[in-house]
Amino acid sequence: WFTEAEVGQIGRITPEGVATEFLLSVLGSVPEDITLGPDGNFWFTESMSNRIGRITPEGHITEFTIPTVASYPLGITAGPDDNLWFTEGVGNRIGRITPAGTITEFSINTAASYPVGITAGPDGNMWFTEADADQIGRITQTGVTTEFALPTLFGSPEGITAGAAGNLWFTQPDVDQVGRITPTGVITEFVLPTCLTTPTGIAAGPDGNLWFTEFDADALGRITIHGVLTEFPLPTLMSFPAAITAGSDSSMWFTESIVDQLGRIGP
């Protein structure tokens, strides 16, 4: 499942490549991120219409308005508490929504931090990136936040995911790095072999490695839990890959934002 930001649609694609699209109710809602919920439905953020959406596997859509006006929701993921957690980039908050649609918001300690990506950590907490503060944040199920400053400034951390060995991994698009943070807050950064790649989305793969998109290099990257990096150029130039996730077919699936394509890379 994937979002189509510019046309306000949610897409579904089979492992064989058959795509179906579902139109949202508000034109210009700009859906950003999508995740599988504990209720078997898919949940997504609508950045411009300030809503969280839910779509069933059959394509029935329900939308919920966020209490904070113009919060600009971006990332969303399922939590260990059977709720969905999301970031509010402009609202500078972390949100939580139950499968029934009840929303709770938690303020972030640092002002104007612009949270983007969010994931469930191995420690039972939620972890998120703060693009404008160069920090990684952690929030407990009760809403207590802790922040960890990155060693490299102006990296604008974006994507984040839980990886093998109990750590979190994140992208730093503005400095061409991938970072790793332990549940206790110890950070290690890895510089990519190619300059000006702009790593963006990141996800754990079925092979135990981390896979990420290189937006400006038209490539995918793979990093082992020990920091060994490999890059794979895409066949289509100027495709600008953005989001990536593990599929049901042992492949990694990714979006190519400029050429309106989805890609798949096998193990």
Short mmCIF file of C-alpha atoms in Angstrom, two decimals, residues 127-257:
data_model
loop_
_atom_site.label_atom_id
_atom_site.label_comp_id
_atom_site.label_asym_id
_atom_site.label_seq_id
_atom_site.Cartn_x
_atom_site.Cartn_y
_atom_site.Cartn_z
CA TRP A 127 11.15 6.84 18.35
CA PHE A 128 11.04 9.77 15.93
CA THR A 129 13.26 12.12 13.95
CA GLU A 130 13.40 15.88 14.47
CA ALA A 131 14.52 17.31 11.13
CA ASP A 132 14.94 20.95 12.17
CA ALA A 133 16.54 20.21 15.53
CA ASP A 134 19.04 17.54 14.41
CA GLN A 135 17.78 15.25 17.13
CA ILE A 136 16.27 11.81 17.63
CA GLY A 137 13.31 11.72 20.00
CA ARG A 138 11.88 8.99 22.19
CA ILE A 139 8.38 9.04 23.67
CA THR A 140 6.92 6.63 26.19
CA GLN A 141 3.39 5.26 26.05
CA THR A 142 2.42 7.90 28.64
CA GLY A 143 3.84 10.76 26.57
CA VAL A 144 7.18 11.44 28.28
CA THR A 145 9.72 12.57 25.67
CA THR A 146 13.52 12.42 25.69
CA GLU A 147 15.74 13.86 22.95
CA PHE A 148 19.22 12.93 21.75
CA ALA A 149 21.35 15.40 19.77
CA LEU A 150 23.13 14.08 16.68
CA PRO A 151 26.92 14.41 16.42
CA THR A 152 26.63 15.92 12.92
CA LEU A 153 24.71 19.18 12.58
CA PHE A 154 22.41 20.08 9.70
CA GLY A 155 21.73 16.45 8.79
CA SER A 156 17.95 16.91 9.03
CA PRO A 157 17.12 13.31 10.07
CA GLU A 158 14.06 12.03 8.26
CA GLY A 159 13.29 8.31 8.00
CA ILE A 160 13.63 5.99 11.00
CA THR A 161 13.08 2.26 11.55
CA ALA A 162 13.83 -0.47 14.06
CA GLY A 163 16.53 -2.87 12.95
CA ALA A 164 18.09 -6.13 14.03
CA ALA A 165 20.22 -6.28 17.19
CA GLY A 166 17.81 -4.01 19.06
CA ASN A 167 18.82 -0.62 17.62
CA LEU A 168 17.11 2.14 15.62
CA TRP A 169 18.36 3.34 12.22
CA PHE A 170 17.70 6.68 10.54
CA THR A 171 18.59 8.69 7.45
CA GLN A 172 20.34 12.08 7.36
CA PRO A 173 19.58 13.38 3.86
CA ASP A 174 21.42 16.69 4.05
CA VAL A 175 24.79 15.14 4.97
CA ASP A 176 24.56 11.82 3.09
CA GLN A 177 24.67 9.66 6.19
CA VAL A 178 22.81 6.82 7.83
CA GLY A 179 22.70 6.80 11.62
CA ARG A 180 22.21 4.19 14.31
CA ILE A 181 20.99 4.84 17.85
CA THR A 182 20.79 2.39 20.71
CA PRO A 183 17.80 2.36 23.11
CA THR A 184 20.06 4.15 25.61
CA GLY A 185 20.83 6.95 23.15
CA VAL A 186 24.31 6.09 21.86
CA ILE A 187 24.59 7.34 18.26
CA THR A 188 26.87 6.14 15.45
CA GLU A 189 26.87 7.67 11.95
CA PHE A 190 27.94 6.11 8.66
CA VAL A 191 28.94 8.23 5.65
CA LEU A 192 27.64 6.98 2.29
CA PRO A 193 30.20 6.12 -0.44
CA THR A 194 28.50 8.45 -2.95
CA CYS A 195 28.09 12.18 -2.36
CA LEU A 196 24.86 14.12 -2.87
CA THR A 197 22.65 11.03 -2.63
CA THR A 198 20.05 12.41 -0.15
CA PRO A 199 19.07 9.24 1.75
CA THR A 200 15.40 9.52 2.66
CA GLY A 201 13.24 6.47 3.46
CA ILE A 202 14.61 3.52 5.42
CA ALA A 203 13.22 0.11 6.40
CA ALA A 204 14.40 -3.19 7.81
CA GLY A 205 14.68 -5.96 5.25
CA PRO A 206 13.93 -9.68 5.52
CA ASP A 207 17.67 -10.29 5.09
CA GLY A 208 18.46 -8.62 8.42
CA ASN A 209 19.91 -5.52 6.75
CA LEU A 210 18.58 -1.98 6.50
CA TRP A 211 17.48 -0.67 3.11
CA PHE A 212 17.12 2.99 2.18
CA THR A 213 16.37 5.22 -0.78
CA GLU A 214 18.88 7.68 -2.25
CA PHE A 215 16.57 10.37 -3.56
CA ASP A 216 19.01 12.44 -5.62
CA ALA A 217 21.17 9.54 -6.80
CA ASP A 218 18.41 7.38 -8.30
CA ALA A 219 19.69 4.49 -6.22
CA LEU A 220 18.94 2.24 -3.28
CA GLY A 221 21.28 1.63 -0.41
CA ARG A 222 21.79 -1.32 1.90
CA ILE A 223 23.62 -1.22 5.22
CA THR A 224 24.40 -4.15 7.49
CA ILE A 225 24.03 -3.91 11.26
CA HIS A 226 27.83 -3.52 11.33
CA GLY A 227 27.79 -0.53 8.99
CA VAL A 228 28.85 -2.09 5.66
CA LEU A 229 27.26 -0.08 2.84
CA THR A 230 26.29 -1.15 -0.70
CA GLU A 231 24.49 0.93 -3.33
CA PHE A 232 22.28 -0.21 -6.23
CA PRO A 233 21.54 2.22 -9.13
CA LEU A 234 17.97 2.17 -10.46
CA PRO A 235 17.24 1.46 -14.15
CA THR A 236 15.17 4.66 -14.52
CA LEU A 237 17.02 7.97 -14.28
CA MET A 238 15.48 10.99 -12.55
CA SER A 239 13.08 8.70 -10.71
CA PHE A 240 13.80 10.14 -7.22
CA PRO A 241 13.02 7.14 -4.97
CA ALA A 242 11.48 8.21 -1.66
CA ALA A 243 9.70 5.63 0.52
CA ILE A 244 10.66 1.98 1.00
CA THR A 245 9.23 -1.02 2.85
CA ALA A 246 9.49 -4.79 3.04
CA GLY A 247 6.97 -6.70 0.93
CA SER A 248 5.29 -10.05 1.42
CA ASP A 249 7.45 -11.58 -1.32
CA SER A 250 10.85 -11.18 0.47
CA SER A 251 11.58 -8.12 -1.67
CA MET A 252 11.88 -4.45 -0.76
CA TRP A 253 9.31 -2.21 -2.46
CA PHE A 254 9.91 1.49 -3.05
CA THR A 255 8.28 4.53 -4.62
CA GLU A 256 9.75 6.53 -7.52
CA SER A 257 8.14 9.88 -6.90
#
